[in-house]
PDB file of C-alpha atoms in Angstrom:
ATOM      1  CA  MET R   1      -7.265  14.795   4.272  1.00 41.00           C
ATOM      2  CA  SER R   2      -8.672  13.893   0.918  1.00 40.00           C
ATOM      3  CA  THR R   3      -7.559  13.962  -2.643  1.00 42.00           C
ATOM      4  CA  GLY R   4     -10.591  14.468  -4.925  1.00 45.00           C
ATOM      5  CA  ASN R   5     -13.072  11.932  -3.653  1.00 63.00           C
ATOM      6  CA  GLN R   6     -10.298   9.717  -2.168  1.00 75.00           C
ATOM      7  CA  GLU R   7      -8.872   9.858   1.233  1.00 85.00           C
ATOM      8  CA  LYS R   8      -5.083   9.794   1.769  1.00 92.00           C
ATOM      9  CA  LEU R   9      -3.431   6.752   3.280  1.00 95.00           C
ATOM     10  CA  ILE R  10      -0.203   7.247   5.257  1.00 95.00           C
ATOM     11  CA  VAL R  11       2.469   4.670   4.436  1.00 97.00           C
ATOM     12  CA  GLU R  12       5.615   4.174   6.484  1.00 96.00           C
ATOM     13  CA  ILE R  13       8.645   1.971   6.007  1.00 96.00           C
ATOM     14  CA  VAL R  14       9.201   0.022   9.267  1.00 96.00           C
ATOM     15  CA  SER R  15      12.352  -1.885   8.330  1.00 96.00           C
ATOM     16  CA  MET R  16      14.393  -2.844   5.369  1.00 95.00           C
ATOM     17  CA  ASP R  17      17.221  -5.186   4.390  1.00 94.00           C
ATOM     18  CA  ASN R  18      18.863  -6.104   1.102  1.00 93.00           C
ATOM     19  CA  THR R  19      15.970  -8.180  -0.330  1.00 95.00           C
ATOM     20  CA  SER R  20      12.891  -7.054   1.569  1.00 96.00           C
ATOM     21  CA  VAL R  21      11.060  -4.131   3.146  1.00 97.00           C
ATOM     22  CA  THR R  22       8.361  -4.079   5.873  1.00 97.00           C
ATOM     23  CA  ILE R  23       5.681  -1.389   5.505  1.00 97.00           C
ATOM     24  CA  ARG R  24       2.606  -0.309   7.387  1.00 96.00           C
ATOM     25  CA  TRP R  25      -0.238   2.139   6.693  1.00 96.00           C
ATOM     26  CA  ASN R  26      -3.051   3.762   8.588  1.00 94.00           C
ATOM     27  CA  ASN R  27      -6.240   1.825   9.239  1.00 91.00           C
ATOM     28  CA  PHE R  28      -8.748   3.204   6.793  1.00 90.00           C
ATOM     29  CA  ARG R  29     -11.706   1.568   8.546  1.00 85.00           C
ATOM     30  CA  GLN R  30     -11.474   4.356  11.164  1.00 82.00           C
ATOM     31  CA  ASN R  31     -12.778   6.721   8.489  1.00 79.00           C
ATOM     32  CA  LEU R  32     -15.875   4.698   7.418  1.00 80.00           C
ATOM     33  CA  LYS R  33     -19.448   4.884   8.598  1.00 78.00           C
ATOM     34  CA  GLU R  34     -19.925   1.275   7.490  1.00 78.00           C
ATOM     35  CA  THR R  35     -16.626  -0.456   8.472  1.00 81.00           C
ATOM     36  CA  ASN R  36     -17.612  -3.681   6.707  1.00 83.00           C
ATOM     37  CA  HIS R  37     -17.444  -1.803   3.431  1.00 84.00           C
ATOM     38  CA  LEU R  38     -13.632  -2.047   3.501  1.00 88.00           C
ATOM     39  CA  LEU R  39     -12.800  -5.254   1.693  1.00 91.00           C
ATOM     40  CA  ASN R  40      -9.035  -5.232   1.605  1.00 94.00           C
ATOM     41  CA  TYR R  41      -5.912  -3.342   0.663  1.00 95.00           C
ATOM     42  CA  GLU R  42      -3.703  -3.574  -2.438  1.00 96.00           C
ATOM     43  CA  VAL R  43       0.029  -2.868  -2.262  1.00 97.00           C
ATOM     44  CA  TYR R  44       1.609  -1.879  -5.607  1.00 96.00           C
ATOM     45  CA  TYR R  45       5.397  -1.773  -6.077  1.00 97.00           C
ATOM     46  CA  LYS R  46       7.870  -1.870  -8.874  1.00 96.00           C
ATOM     47  CA  GLU R  47      11.530  -1.029  -9.684  1.00 96.00           C
ATOM     48  CA  ALA R  48      11.904   2.673 -10.270  1.00 95.00           C
ATOM     49  CA  PRO R  49      15.387   3.760 -11.510  1.00 93.00           C
ATOM     50  CA  GLN R  50      14.171   7.364 -11.399  1.00 93.00           C
ATOM     51  CA  ARG R  51      11.905   9.154  -8.945  1.00 92.00           C
ATOM     52  CA  ASP R  52       9.383  10.057 -11.645  1.00 92.00           C
ATOM     53  CA  VAL R  53       6.973   7.130 -11.594  1.00 91.00           C
ATOM     54  CA  SER R  54       3.367   7.841 -12.549  1.00 85.00           C
ATOM     55  CA  LEU R  55       0.387   5.735 -11.390  1.00 81.00           C
ATOM     56  CA  TYR R  56      -0.776   5.512 -14.961  1.00 72.00           C
ATOM     57  CA  GLU R  57       2.462   5.101 -16.878  1.00 65.00           C
ATOM     58  CA  ASP R  58       2.773   1.939 -19.009  1.00 61.00           C
ATOM     59  CA  ARG R  59      -0.785   0.769 -18.121  1.00 59.00           C
ATOM     60  CA  ASP R  60      -3.093  -0.649 -20.699  1.00 60.00           C
ATOM     61  CA  PRO R  61      -6.942  -1.103 -20.561  1.00 62.00           C
ATOM     62  CA  CYS R  62      -6.582  -4.845 -19.762  1.00 64.00           C
ATOM     63  CA  GLY R  63      -4.595  -4.026 -16.542  1.00 62.00           C
ATOM     64  CA  TYR R  64      -1.204  -5.333 -17.710  1.00 66.00           C
ATOM     65  CA  ASP R  65       1.716  -3.312 -16.427  1.00 76.00           C
ATOM     66  CA  ASP R  66       4.917  -3.754 -14.485  1.00 88.00           C
ATOM     67  CA  TRP R  67       3.396  -2.937 -11.042  1.00 92.00           C
ATOM     68  CA  LYS R  68       3.399  -6.008  -8.860  1.00 94.00           C
ATOM     69  CA  VAL R  69       0.273  -6.199  -6.661  1.00 94.00           C
ATOM     70  CA  MET R  70      -0.103  -7.788  -3.272  1.00 95.00           C
ATOM     71  CA  ASP R  71      -3.649  -8.208  -1.840  1.00 94.00           C
ATOM     72  CA  VAL R  72      -3.682  -7.717   1.883  1.00 94.00           C
ATOM     73  CA  PRO R  73      -6.633  -8.572   4.054  1.00 91.00           C
ATOM     74  CA  LYS R  74      -7.930  -5.860   6.363  1.00 87.00           C
ATOM     75  CA  LEU R  75      -7.246  -5.903  10.066  1.00 81.00           C
ATOM     76  CA  ASP R  76      -9.710  -8.163  11.911  1.00 79.00           C
ATOM     77  CA  HIS R  77     -10.702  -5.810  14.740  1.00 72.00           C
ATOM     78  CA  LYS R  78     -13.575  -7.002  16.829  1.00 72.00           C
ATOM     79  CA  GLY R  79     -13.812  -4.106  19.233  1.00 67.00           C
ATOM     80  CA  ALA R  80     -15.829  -0.851  19.037  1.00 67.00           C
ATOM     81  CA  GLN R  81     -15.060   1.421  16.107  1.00 69.00           C
ATOM     82  CA  GLU R  82     -13.678   4.207  18.395  1.00 72.00           C
ATOM     83  CA  ASP R  83     -11.103   1.631  19.568  1.00 78.00           C
ATOM     84  CA  GLU R  84      -9.827   0.884  16.065  1.00 80.00           C
ATOM     85  CA  PRO R  85      -5.954   0.868  16.014  1.00 85.00           C
ATOM     86  CA  PHE R  86      -4.370   3.690  13.968  1.00 88.00           C
ATOM     87  CA  TRP R  87      -2.025   1.339  12.053  1.00 90.00           C
ATOM     88  CA  GLU R  88      -2.984  -1.662   9.906  1.00 87.00           C
ATOM     89  CA  HIS R  89      -0.848  -4.845   9.924  1.00 81.00           C
ATOM     90  CA  GLU R  90       2.791  -4.584   8.993  1.00 90.00           C
ATOM     91  CA  ARG R  91       3.412  -6.225   5.636  1.00 95.00           C
ATOM     92  CA  LEU R  92       6.653  -7.739   4.401  1.00 97.00           C
ATOM     93  CA  ILE R  93       7.539  -7.385   0.754  1.00 97.00           C
ATOM     94  CA  SER R  94      10.275  -9.841  -0.126  1.00 97.00           C
ATOM     95  CA  GLY R  95      12.141 -10.960  -3.245  1.00 96.00           C
ATOM     96  CA  LEU R  96      13.566  -7.560  -3.965  1.00 96.00           C
ATOM     97  CA  LYS R  97      16.865  -6.954  -5.725  1.00 95.00           C
ATOM     98  CA  TYR R  98      19.911  -5.770  -3.800  1.00 93.00           C
ATOM     99  CA  TYR R  99      20.489  -2.013  -3.791  1.00 94.00           C
ATOM    100  CA  THR R 100      17.618  -1.220  -6.117  1.00 96.00           C
ATOM    101  CA  GLN R 101      15.184   1.712  -5.979  1.00 97.00           C
ATOM    102  CA  TYR R 102      11.494   0.912  -5.867  1.00 97.00           C
ATOM    103  CA  ALA R 103       8.270   2.861  -6.003  1.00 97.00           C
ATOM    104  CA  LEU R 104       5.366   1.779  -3.837  1.00 97.00           C
ATOM    105  CA  TYR R 105       1.839   2.820  -3.024  1.00 97.00           C
ATOM    106  CA  VAL R 106      -1.181   1.344  -1.205  1.00 97.00           C
ATOM    107  CA  LYS R 107      -4.876   1.680  -2.001  1.00 95.00           C
ATOM    108  CA  THR R 108      -8.088   0.381  -0.470  1.00 94.00           C
ATOM    109  CA  VAL R 109     -10.815  -1.734  -2.043  1.00 92.00           C
ATOM    110  CA  VAL R 110     -14.186  -0.619  -0.692  1.00 89.00           C
ATOM    111  CA  ILE R 111     -17.887  -1.102  -1.470  1.00 85.00           C
ATOM    112  CA  PRO R 112     -19.103   2.339  -2.481  1.00 76.00           C
ATOM    113  CA  ASP R 113     -21.852   3.824  -0.307  1.00 68.00           C
ATOM    114  CA  GLU R 114     -24.428   5.132  -2.780  1.00 68.00           C
ATOM    115  CA  THR R 115     -26.361   6.988  -0.091  1.00 67.00           C
ATOM    116  CA  SER R 116     -23.420   9.030   0.966  1.00 59.00           C
ATOM    117  CA  PRO R 117     -21.081  10.054  -1.887  1.00 54.00           C
ATOM    118  CA  ASN R 118     -18.433  11.407   0.436  1.00 51.00           C
ATOM    119  CA  ASN R 119     -18.181   8.206   2.457  1.00 59.00           C
ATOM    120  CA  ASN R 120     -16.651   4.929   1.399  1.00 59.00           C
ATOM    121  CA  THR R 121     -14.966   6.416  -1.634  1.00 74.00           C
ATOM    122  CA  GLY R 122     -11.718   4.650  -0.877  1.00 87.00           C
ATOM    123  CA  ALA R 123      -8.199   5.779  -0.114  1.00 92.00           C
ATOM    124  CA  GLN R 124      -4.771   5.717  -1.663  1.00 95.00           C
ATOM    125  CA  SER R 125      -1.318   6.766  -0.571  1.00 96.00           C
ATOM    126  CA  ASP R 126       1.151   8.877  -2.412  1.00 96.00           C
ATOM    127  CA  ILE R 127       3.909   7.035  -4.227  1.00 96.00           C
ATOM    128  CA  ILE R 128       6.872   6.567  -1.904  1.00 97.00           C
ATOM    129  CA  TYR R 129      10.399   5.518  -2.979  1.00 97.00           C
ATOM    130  CA  PHE R 130      12.908   3.360  -1.137  1.00 97.00           C
ATOM    131  CA  THR R 131      16.183   1.686  -2.061  1.00 96.00           C
ATOM    132  CA  SER R 132      16.860  -1.848  -0.793  1.00 95.00           C
ATOM    133  CA  LEU R 133      20.150  -2.243   1.061  1.00 94.00           C
ATOM    134  CA  PRO R 134      23.373  -3.344  -0.655  1.00 92.00           C
ATOM    135  CA  GLY R 135      24.313  -6.932  -0.130  1.00 79.00           C
ATOM    136  CA  SER R 136      25.860  -9.934  -1.588  1.00 61.00           C
ATOM    137  CA  LYS R 137      24.104 -12.970  -3.059  1.00 55.00           C
ATOM    138  CA  TYR R 138      26.730 -15.072  -1.452  1.00 49.00           C
ATOM    139  CA  THR R 139      26.773 -15.935   2.192  1.00 46.00           C
ATOM    140  CA  PHE R 140      30.007 -16.813   3.963  1.00 44.00           C
ATOM    141  CA  GLY R 141      29.876 -18.843   7.072  1.00 46.00           C
TER     142      GLY R 141
END
């Protein structure tokens, strides 16, 4: 499935607590003719009081915005391409606020393939929303 010239990544929430979320996404290298053209992934997330976040809202030409970015290395798979796992690594995002709604998306960083314009164009997920669990900043023991 593609959106324009970009493929669609599938992102899932694996687990969540009051200050963190664990996510995973499909392994984009399965879609590439030249698997070494996938450099890494970028996970973008930010607080989102409403479910109306835009990828481009509040962004300026210098790249300053309120999206937090986490660079994630690609899966280090040494087998044959047809044996590539469907899911990439699970990734923990920590330091979240209690009972707060967030927006999140994942995109690839790839080396474009000039000889094949429909290959190695990259991939990006839709924006997904999640709310961290309620909790207390105090622990009782």
